[in-house]
Amino acid sequence: MDPQQVPNVSVAELPPEATLIDVREQDEWDAGHAPGAVHIPLGELPDRLGDLPEADALYLVCRSGGRSSRAAAFLNANGWEAINVSGGMRSWHAEGKQLIGERAGSAAEVL
C-alpha cells in the first residue's frame, strides 16, 4: 500500500481507547511521548511484529506523520489494520495532550 493511501486520523479524532504505536527513534521517545504508547522504532518494526499489541486497529505516530504513514502502509500490507496519526507528535503537543519524558531533569518535549 502506498503511504499516500493509508487511512489517516487527526489527534483530535483519535478514539480514547486507541492503541498508539510510536515509531520515532529512541532519543525522540525519551524526550517526550504519549502516555500508554508502545515504542517500536520504524527501522525495527519488521523484526518486532510480535511486540505489537493485540487491538482492532493500531494508530501509528511519529514526529509529523511521514514515518508513521510508511509504518501504517507496511502493517496494512501485512495483515494489520493500521491508521496514521496525521501531524504526529507535533500535533499531539499542539493539541495540549500530555507528554511523558524519560530524561531526568528535563521537561518533556517533542524533538
PDB file of C-alpha atoms in Angstrom:
ATOM      1  CA  MET A   1       0.000   0.000   0.000  1.00  0.00           C
ATOM      2  CA  ASP A   2       1.262   3.424  -0.926  1.00  0.00           C
ATOM      3  CA  PRO A   3       1.761   5.647   2.178  1.00  0.00           C
ATOM      4  CA  GLN A   4      -0.434   8.264   0.471  1.00  0.00           C
ATOM      5  CA  GLN A   5      -3.353   5.789   0.521  1.00  0.00           C
ATOM      6  CA  VAL A   6      -3.070   4.981   4.229  1.00  0.00           C
ATOM      7  CA  PRO A   7      -6.065   5.838   6.413  1.00  0.00           C
ATOM      8  CA  ASN A   8      -5.386   8.955   8.475  1.00  0.00           C
ATOM      9  CA  VAL A   9      -6.889  10.402  11.620  1.00  0.00           C
ATOM     10  CA  SER A  10      -6.112  13.678  13.350  1.00  0.00           C
ATOM     11  CA  VAL A  11      -5.079  13.807  17.005  1.00  0.00           C
ATOM     12  CA  ALA A  12      -8.468  15.352  17.810  1.00  0.00           C
ATOM     13  CA  GLU A  13     -10.215  12.393  16.139  1.00  0.00           C
ATOM     14  CA  LEU A  14      -8.257   9.671  17.964  1.00  0.00           C
ATOM     15  CA  PRO A  15     -10.595   7.352  19.853  1.00  0.00           C
ATOM     16  CA  PRO A  16      -9.961   7.362  23.624  1.00  0.00           C
ATOM     17  CA  GLU A  17      -9.106   3.649  23.547  1.00  0.00           C
ATOM     18  CA  ALA A  18      -6.674   3.975  20.606  1.00  0.00           C
ATOM     19  CA  THR A  19      -3.659   1.685  20.679  1.00  0.00           C
ATOM     20  CA  LEU A  20      -0.814   4.066  19.833  1.00  0.00           C
ATOM     21  CA  ILE A  21       2.471   2.837  18.334  1.00  0.00           C
ATOM     22  CA  ASP A  22       5.282   5.422  18.327  1.00  0.00           C
ATOM     23  CA  VAL A  23       7.793   4.723  15.532  1.00  0.00           C
ATOM     24  CA  ARG A  24      10.259   7.524  16.341  1.00  0.00           C
ATOM     25  CA  GLU A  25      13.875   6.954  17.346  1.00  0.00           C
ATOM     26  CA  GLN A  26      14.934   6.387  20.965  1.00  0.00           C
ATOM     27  CA  ASP A  27      16.101   9.974  21.577  1.00  0.00           C
ATOM     28  CA  GLU A  28      12.773  11.334  20.306  1.00  0.00           C
ATOM     29  CA  TRP A  29      10.843   8.882  22.516  1.00  0.00           C
ATOM     30  CA  ASP A  30      12.971   9.773  25.551  1.00  0.00           C
ATOM     31  CA  ALA A  31      12.352  13.499  25.008  1.00  0.00           C
ATOM     32  CA  GLY A  32       8.577  13.095  25.115  1.00  0.00           C
ATOM     33  CA  HIS A  33       5.902  10.582  24.180  1.00  0.00           C
ATOM     34  CA  ALA A  34       2.207   9.928  24.654  1.00  0.00           C
ATOM     35  CA  PRO A  35       1.160   8.104  27.822  1.00  0.00           C
ATOM     36  CA  GLY A  36       0.449   4.442  27.140  1.00  0.00           C
ATOM     37  CA  ALA A  37       2.107   4.441  23.709  1.00  0.00           C
ATOM     38  CA  VAL A  38       4.203   1.462  22.622  1.00  0.00           C
ATOM     39  CA  HIS A  39       7.656   2.339  21.286  1.00  0.00           C
ATOM     40  CA  ILE A  40       8.828   0.427  18.207  1.00  0.00           C
ATOM     41  CA  PRO A  41      11.197   2.486  16.018  1.00  0.00           C
ATOM     42  CA  LEU A  42      10.377   2.304  12.306  1.00  0.00           C
ATOM     43  CA  GLY A  43      13.649   0.542  11.439  1.00  0.00           C
ATOM     44  CA  GLU A  44      12.890  -2.214  13.970  1.00  0.00           C
ATOM     45  CA  LEU A  45       9.249  -2.720  13.002  1.00  0.00           C
ATOM     46  CA  PRO A  46       9.706  -5.660  10.569  1.00  0.00           C
ATOM     47  CA  ASP A  47      11.637  -7.596  13.238  1.00  0.00           C
ATOM     48  CA  ARG A  48       9.293  -6.702  16.107  1.00  0.00           C
ATOM     49  CA  LEU A  49       5.880  -7.586  14.737  1.00  0.00           C
ATOM     50  CA  GLY A  50       5.476  -9.951  17.683  1.00  0.00           C
ATOM     51  CA  ASP A  51       5.729  -6.944  20.027  1.00  0.00           C
ATOM     52  CA  LEU A  52       2.648  -5.278  18.546  1.00  0.00           C
ATOM     53  CA  PRO A  53      -0.253  -5.272  20.990  1.00  0.00           C
ATOM     54  CA  GLU A  54      -3.446  -7.054  20.049  1.00  0.00           C
ATOM     55  CA  ALA A  55      -6.002  -4.451  19.020  1.00  0.00           C
ATOM     56  CA  ASP A  56      -8.720  -3.985  16.428  1.00  0.00           C
ATOM     57  CA  ALA A  57      -6.690  -1.131  14.960  1.00  0.00           C
ATOM     58  CA  LEU A  58      -3.207   0.260  15.553  1.00  0.00           C
ATOM     59  CA  TYR A  59      -2.623   4.014  15.395  1.00  0.00           C
ATOM     60  CA  LEU A  60       0.877   4.934  14.231  1.00  0.00           C
ATOM     61  CA  VAL A  61       2.586   8.157  15.253  1.00  0.00           C
ATOM     62  CA  CYS A  62       5.955   9.818  14.618  1.00  0.00           C
ATOM     63  CA  ARG A  63       7.055  13.461  14.802  1.00  0.00           C
ATOM     64  CA  SER A  64       4.972  14.813  11.920  1.00  0.00           C
ATOM     65  CA  GLY A  65       3.368  11.878  10.093  1.00  0.00           C
ATOM     66  CA  GLY A  66       5.835  10.721   7.417  1.00  0.00           C
ATOM     67  CA  ARG A  67       7.444   7.740   9.130  1.00  0.00           C
ATOM     68  CA  SER A  68       4.196   6.671  10.743  1.00  0.00           C
ATOM     69  CA  SER A  69       2.478   6.739   7.342  1.00  0.00           C
ATOM     70  CA  ARG A  70       5.145   4.374   5.964  1.00  0.00           C
ATOM     71  CA  ALA A  71       4.776   2.143   9.039  1.00  0.00           C
ATOM     72  CA  ALA A  72       0.990   2.043   8.645  1.00  0.00           C
ATOM     73  CA  ALA A  73       1.343   1.168   4.950  1.00  0.00           C
ATOM     74  CA  PHE A  74       3.717  -1.688   5.847  1.00  0.00           C
ATOM     75  CA  LEU A  75       1.402  -3.033   8.548  1.00  0.00           C
ATOM     76  CA  ASN A  76      -1.701  -2.762   6.345  1.00  0.00           C
ATOM     77  CA  ALA A  77       0.117  -4.683   3.595  1.00  0.00           C
ATOM     78  CA  ASN A  78       0.931  -7.409   6.132  1.00  0.00           C
ATOM     79  CA  GLY A  79      -2.498  -8.006   7.587  1.00  0.00           C
ATOM     80  CA  TRP A  80      -2.956  -5.407  10.334  1.00  0.00           C
ATOM     81  CA  GLU A  81      -5.439  -2.574  10.422  1.00  0.00           C
ATOM     82  CA  ALA A  82      -3.187   0.450  10.826  1.00  0.00           C
ATOM     83  CA  ILE A  83      -4.062   4.131  10.787  1.00  0.00           C
ATOM     84  CA  ASN A  84      -1.651   7.049  10.557  1.00  0.00           C
ATOM     85  CA  VAL A  85      -1.981   9.880  13.084  1.00  0.00           C
ATOM     86  CA  SER A  86      -1.632  12.903  10.830  1.00  0.00           C
ATOM     87  CA  GLY A  87       0.532  15.676  12.203  1.00  0.00           C
ATOM     88  CA  GLY A  88       2.193  13.244  14.614  1.00  0.00           C
ATOM     89  CA  MET A  89       3.558  14.234  17.991  1.00  0.00           C
ATOM     90  CA  ARG A  90       3.834  17.861  16.878  1.00  0.00           C
ATOM     91  CA  SER A  91       0.039  17.926  16.590  1.00  0.00           C
ATOM     92  CA  TRP A  92      -0.288  15.936  19.824  1.00  0.00           C
ATOM     93  CA  HIS A  93       1.672  18.630  21.644  1.00  0.00           C
ATOM     94  CA  ALA A  94      -0.161  21.480  19.854  1.00  0.00           C
ATOM     95  CA  GLU A  95      -3.482  19.958  20.981  1.00  0.00           C
ATOM     96  CA  GLY A  96      -2.268  20.200  24.598  1.00  0.00           C
ATOM     97  CA  LYS A  97      -2.130  16.435  25.118  1.00  0.00           C
ATOM     98  CA  GLN A  98       0.045  15.042  27.902  1.00  0.00           C
ATOM     99  CA  LEU A  99       3.698  14.240  27.179  1.00  0.00           C
ATOM    100  CA  ILE A 100       5.848  11.936  29.269  1.00  0.00           C
ATOM    101  CA  GLY A 101       9.610  12.401  29.151  1.00  0.00           C
ATOM    102  CA  GLU A 102      12.263   9.858  30.045  1.00  0.00           C
ATOM    103  CA  ARG A 103      15.175  12.300  30.517  1.00  0.00           C
ATOM    104  CA  ALA A 104      15.945  13.066  34.152  1.00  0.00           C
ATOM    105  CA  GLY A 105      15.807  16.759  34.966  1.00  0.00           C
ATOM    106  CA  SER A 106      14.321  17.788  31.606  1.00  0.00           C
ATOM    107  CA  ALA A 107      10.770  18.782  30.762  1.00  0.00           C
ATOM    108  CA  ALA A 108       9.038  16.586  28.191  1.00  0.00           C
ATOM    109  CA  GLU A 109       9.199  17.952  24.649  1.00  0.00           C
ATOM    110  CA  VAL A 110       8.753  16.854  21.055  1.00  0.00           C
ATOM    111  CA  LEU A 111      12.003  16.603  19.106  1.00  0.00           C
TER     112      LEU A 111
END
